[in-house]
Amino acid sequence: PQGAFVCNNCPRGYFGSSDGACTDKCEAGRFSGDGGASACSVCGAGTFTSSAGSSSCSSCSAGAFSVTGASECTLCGAGSVASSAGASSCTACDAGKSVAAAGQSTCSACVAGTFQSGTGQSACVSCEAGKFSLGGATGCSECSEQRYSTAGSSSCDICAIGYFLDPYSDDDMGRTGACRECPKGVTCDAVGQELETMQVDAGFYRISSTAWIESERERERERERERGSSSIARATNQTVVRCSSGSSPE
């Protein structure tokens, strides 16, 4: 009939007002995906739309998250991550891991010589001297009585006070170089003593800079000899020997 009119659906991204106009855009954080909407829908958690008049919401990228109705995503803070796109929250790094920068998708395992006992941490902590750790550690392990380590070490590779490193034999762990108790006549009041650099006390002398291994070999030879060897032969069976009365080290 004359004067009749046709109603048209509001376009996507808009919604119809009470007066029938379609001039209102959906605000940021909301959308209308179908034409003819009477109201806008809210973007779900993990998604966003930053501009008005949107017909859909976009997923947050990995390393970020959003709550319902967000106009933008928020980066995960240090110590937490979002491993995939569309996250509604961030996940704290496990113990033994950390992440320093914001907006990351993965946590990094603590490197050897460091540890982290807490969750959601931005950094790992160095092991103190006398301790060590392997990668991804939640704590540090004590060195054995004979061994020592500097701060931030992945192994106990030097000898403790009162011991010296014998490079000619393996220790109980199969490592090359055993830590042996320092003999009488040697001052071992610092860590890191080694066979060839041990300092001999006044009134004593060393057979050679490798006296320990020479002594071990001598013991093997002595086992094959009869008892009653000369005193000179027995003397070479010692790492450090006291000078006899009336003599001094050469």
Short mmCIF file of C-alpha atoms in Angstrom, two decimals:
data_model
loop_
_atom_site.label_atom_id
_atom_site.label_comp_id
_atom_site.label_asym_id
_atom_site.label_seq_id
_atom_site.Cartn_x
_atom_site.Cartn_y
_atom_site.Cartn_z
CA PRO A 1 0.00 0.00 0.00
CA GLN A 2 0.95 3.57 -0.50
CA GLY A 3 3.25 4.90 2.28
CA ALA A 4 4.45 1.42 3.38
CA PHE A 5 8.12 1.06 4.39
CA VAL A 6 10.58 -1.80 4.94
CA CYS A 7 12.71 -2.25 8.09
CA ASN A 8 16.35 -3.09 7.46
CA ASN A 9 18.58 -4.95 9.87
CA CYS A 10 21.29 -2.96 11.58
CA PRO A 11 24.71 -3.93 10.16
CA ARG A 12 27.15 -6.03 12.12
CA GLY A 13 28.99 -4.02 14.72
CA TYR A 14 25.92 -1.86 15.37
CA PHE A 15 22.77 -2.34 17.39
CA GLY A 16 19.26 -0.90 17.06
CA SER A 17 18.19 1.90 19.37
CA SER A 18 14.68 2.43 20.73
CA ASP A 19 13.85 4.93 18.00
CA GLY A 20 14.72 2.40 15.32
CA ALA A 21 17.97 4.04 14.26
CA CYS A 22 21.13 2.02 13.67
CA THR A 23 23.62 4.73 14.44
CA ASP A 24 24.98 3.22 17.67
CA LYS A 25 28.20 1.24 17.41
CA CYS A 26 29.10 -1.52 19.83
CA GLU A 27 31.68 -0.10 22.21
CA ALA A 28 35.20 -1.51 22.63
CA GLY A 29 35.09 -4.86 24.43
CA ARG A 30 31.74 -5.68 22.83
CA PHE A 31 30.58 -6.82 19.41
CA SER A 32 27.60 -7.80 17.29
CA GLY A 33 28.27 -10.62 14.93
CA ASP A 34 24.87 -10.75 13.25
CA GLY A 35 22.90 -8.05 11.54
CA GLY A 36 19.79 -6.76 13.24
CA ALA A 37 21.17 -6.93 16.78
CA SER A 38 19.21 -5.13 19.48
CA ALA A 39 22.18 -5.29 21.86
CA CYS A 40 25.92 -6.02 21.69
CA SER A 41 27.58 -9.12 23.11
CA VAL A 42 30.49 -8.99 25.53
CA CYS A 43 33.88 -10.36 24.43
CA GLY A 44 34.70 -13.50 26.38
CA ALA A 45 37.75 -13.96 28.60
CA GLY A 46 40.86 -14.50 26.52
CA THR A 47 39.57 -12.25 23.73
CA PHE A 48 39.24 -8.51 23.13
CA THR A 49 38.24 -5.82 20.69
CA SER A 50 39.90 -2.44 20.91
CA SER A 51 37.70 -0.45 18.57
CA ALA A 52 34.00 0.43 18.52
CA GLY A 53 31.75 -1.14 15.91
CA SER A 54 33.40 -4.54 15.92
CA SER A 55 31.70 -7.60 14.51
CA SER A 56 33.92 -10.06 16.33
CA CYS A 57 36.54 -10.32 19.07
CA SER A 58 40.18 -11.36 18.64
CA SER A 59 42.11 -13.82 20.78
CA CYS A 60 44.90 -12.57 22.98
CA SER A 61 48.30 -13.75 21.78
CA ALA A 62 50.44 -16.19 23.77
CA GLY A 63 52.07 -14.40 26.69
CA ALA A 64 48.98 -12.25 27.36
CA PHE A 65 45.49 -12.66 28.82
CA SER A 66 42.19 -10.85 29.23
CA VAL A 67 39.07 -10.92 31.35
CA THR A 68 35.48 -10.68 30.06
CA GLY A 69 34.66 -7.50 28.14
CA ALA A 70 38.28 -6.46 27.58
CA SER A 71 39.27 -3.77 25.15
CA GLU A 72 42.89 -4.93 25.25
CA CYS A 73 45.00 -7.83 26.51
CA THR A 74 47.37 -7.64 29.46
CA LEU A 75 50.86 -9.05 29.30
CA CYS A 76 51.74 -11.78 31.80
CA GLY A 77 54.12 -10.38 34.39
CA ALA A 78 57.60 -11.67 35.22
CA GLY A 79 57.42 -15.11 36.82
CA SER A 80 54.29 -16.14 34.90
CA VAL A 81 53.37 -17.16 31.36
CA ALA A 82 50.49 -17.86 28.99
CA SER A 83 51.55 -20.78 26.83
CA SER A 84 48.90 -20.42 24.13
CA ALA A 85 46.66 -17.80 22.55
CA GLY A 86 43.29 -16.99 24.09
CA ALA A 87 44.34 -17.27 27.73
CA SER A 88 42.05 -15.96 30.46
CA SER A 89 44.85 -15.96 33.05
CA CYS A 90 48.59 -16.50 33.40
CA THR A 91 50.30 -19.50 34.97
CA ALA A 92 53.07 -19.15 37.55
CA CYS A 93 56.43 -20.75 36.71
CA ASP A 94 57.08 -23.99 38.59
CA ALA A 95 59.85 -24.34 41.14
CA GLY A 96 63.15 -24.90 39.35
CA LYS A 97 62.14 -22.43 36.63
CA SER A 98 61.82 -18.68 36.14
CA VAL A 99 61.06 -15.99 33.57
CA ALA A 100 62.37 -12.45 33.85
CA ALA A 101 60.53 -10.57 31.10
CA ALA A 102 56.82 -9.82 30.80
CA GLY A 103 54.73 -11.27 27.97
CA GLN A 104 56.38 -14.67 27.73
CA SER A 105 54.89 -18.02 26.75
CA THR A 106 57.40 -20.35 28.44
CA CYS A 107 59.41 -20.48 31.66
CA SER A 108 63.12 -21.32 31.53
CA ALA A 109 64.71 -24.03 33.67
CA CYS A 110 67.34 -22.79 36.11
CA VAL A 111 70.80 -23.40 34.68
CA ALA A 112 73.28 -25.66 36.47
CA GLY A 113 74.77 -23.90 39.47
CA THR A 114 71.51 -22.10 40.28
CA PHE A 115 68.14 -23.06 41.79
CA GLN A 116 64.66 -21.76 42.56
CA SER A 117 62.59 -23.26 45.36
CA GLY A 118 59.54 -21.03 44.90
CA THR A 119 56.91 -20.71 42.18
CA GLY A 120 56.20 -17.65 40.08
CA GLN A 121 59.75 -16.31 40.30
CA SER A 122 61.52 -13.95 37.91
CA ALA A 123 65.04 -15.28 38.48
CA CYS A 124 67.02 -18.24 39.77
CA VAL A 125 69.49 -17.99 42.65
CA SER A 126 73.15 -19.07 42.58
CA CYS A 127 74.19 -21.93 44.83
CA GLU A 128 76.45 -20.78 47.64
CA ALA A 129 80.06 -21.91 47.96
CA GLY A 130 80.32 -25.53 49.10
CA LYS A 131 77.17 -26.54 47.22
CA PHE A 132 76.19 -27.37 43.63
CA SER A 133 73.18 -28.03 41.42
CA LEU A 134 72.25 -29.45 38.05
CA GLY A 135 69.80 -27.84 35.62
CA GLY A 136 66.22 -27.21 36.75
CA ALA A 137 67.07 -27.57 40.44
CA THR A 138 64.74 -26.59 43.26
CA GLY A 139 67.63 -26.59 45.73
CA CYS A 140 71.40 -27.06 45.96
CA SER A 141 73.24 -30.16 47.19
CA GLU A 142 76.10 -30.17 49.69
CA CYS A 143 79.56 -31.13 48.50
CA SER A 144 81.09 -34.21 50.12
CA GLU A 145 83.47 -33.77 53.04
CA GLN A 146 86.53 -33.98 50.79
CA ARG A 147 85.28 -31.65 48.07
CA TYR A 148 84.35 -28.00 47.70
CA SER A 149 82.90 -25.61 45.13
CA THR A 150 82.84 -21.90 44.46
CA ALA A 151 79.49 -20.07 44.37
CA GLY A 152 77.33 -20.89 41.35
CA SER A 153 78.97 -24.23 40.61
CA SER A 154 77.47 -27.23 38.81
CA SER A 155 79.88 -29.63 40.52
CA CYS A 156 82.32 -29.85 43.41
CA ASP A 157 85.53 -29.85 41.41
CA ILE A 158 88.08 -28.62 43.95
CA CYS A 159 89.24 -30.13 47.21
CA ALA A 160 88.16 -28.90 50.62
CA ILE A 161 90.47 -27.61 53.35
CA GLY A 162 92.67 -30.42 54.60
CA TYR A 163 92.64 -32.31 51.28
CA PHE A 164 94.59 -32.18 48.02
CA LEU A 165 93.75 -33.20 44.47
CA ASP A 166 95.49 -36.36 43.25
CA PRO A 167 95.16 -36.27 39.44
CA TYR A 168 96.47 -39.81 39.01
CA SER A 169 93.44 -41.63 40.42
CA ASP A 170 89.65 -41.51 40.28
CA ASP A 171 87.34 -40.81 43.19
CA ASP A 172 84.36 -42.89 44.35
CA MET A 173 82.14 -41.18 41.76
CA GLY A 174 84.44 -42.18 38.89
CA ARG A 175 85.67 -38.63 38.38
CA THR A 176 89.30 -38.16 37.36
CA GLY A 177 91.22 -36.81 40.34
CA ALA A 178 90.54 -37.91 43.89
CA CYS A 179 90.71 -35.62 46.93
CA ARG A 180 93.05 -37.16 49.50
CA GLU A 181 93.77 -36.12 53.05
CA CYS A 182 96.84 -33.92 53.28
CA PRO A 183 99.79 -35.72 54.90
CA LYS A 184 101.78 -34.49 57.87
CA GLY A 185 104.32 -31.87 56.89
CA VAL A 186 102.06 -30.00 54.48
CA THR A 187 99.95 -26.92 55.17
CA CYS A 188 96.47 -27.40 53.70
CA ASP A 189 94.58 -24.47 55.21
CA ALA A 190 92.91 -23.34 51.97
CA VAL A 191 90.60 -24.95 49.43
CA GLY A 192 91.87 -26.03 46.03
CA GLN A 193 95.16 -27.66 47.06
CA GLU A 194 96.75 -29.78 44.33
CA LEU A 195 99.37 -32.49 44.43
CA GLU A 196 102.05 -30.70 42.45
CA THR A 197 101.65 -27.34 44.19
CA MET A 198 101.31 -28.37 47.85
CA GLN A 199 103.42 -26.22 50.15
CA VAL A 200 105.76 -28.23 52.39
CA ASP A 201 106.30 -27.10 55.98
CA ALA A 202 109.70 -26.13 57.31
CA GLY A 203 111.72 -29.18 58.33
CA PHE A 204 110.13 -31.43 55.68
CA TYR A 205 110.85 -32.15 52.02
CA ARG A 206 109.11 -33.89 49.13
CA ILE A 207 110.56 -36.69 47.06
CA SER A 208 109.18 -34.91 43.95
CA SER A 209 106.20 -32.86 42.83
CA THR A 210 104.36 -36.12 42.13
CA ALA A 211 105.42 -37.83 45.34
CA TRP A 212 102.00 -39.29 46.01
CA ILE A 213 101.85 -41.39 42.88
CA GLU A 214 105.49 -42.38 43.29
CA SER A 215 104.63 -43.53 46.78
CA GLU A 216 101.74 -45.63 45.49
CA ARG A 217 103.99 -47.31 42.96
CA GLU A 218 106.62 -47.84 45.58
CA ARG A 219 104.09 -49.59 47.79
CA GLU A 220 103.36 -52.02 44.97
CA ARG A 221 107.06 -52.73 44.55
CA GLU A 222 107.53 -53.17 48.29
CA ARG A 223 104.83 -55.80 48.40
CA GLU A 224 107.00 -57.86 46.08
CA ARG A 225 110.14 -57.37 48.12
CA GLU A 226 111.03 -59.13 51.31
CA ARG A 227 110.58 -57.50 54.67
CA GLY A 228 113.54 -55.62 56.03
CA SER A 229 114.05 -53.21 53.16
CA SER A 230 116.47 -50.40 53.72
CA SER A 231 115.35 -47.29 55.51
CA ILE A 232 115.99 -45.32 52.33
CA ALA A 233 113.51 -47.47 50.39
CA ARG A 234 110.91 -47.01 53.11
CA ALA A 235 111.44 -43.27 53.08
CA THR A 236 110.48 -43.03 49.39
CA ASN A 237 107.15 -44.54 50.36
CA GLN A 238 106.13 -41.26 51.96
CA THR A 239 104.64 -38.21 50.30
CA VAL A 240 106.41 -35.79 52.63
CA VAL A 241 109.48 -36.77 54.63
CA ARG A 242 110.95 -35.13 57.72
CA CYS A 243 114.56 -34.05 57.36
CA SER A 244 116.96 -36.10 59.48
CA SER A 245 118.88 -34.55 62.33
CA GLY A 246 121.64 -32.27 61.08
CA SER A 247 120.22 -31.92 57.52
CA SER A 248 117.94 -29.54 55.67
CA PRO A 249 115.90 -29.59 52.43
CA GLU A 250 117.94 -28.97 49.30
#
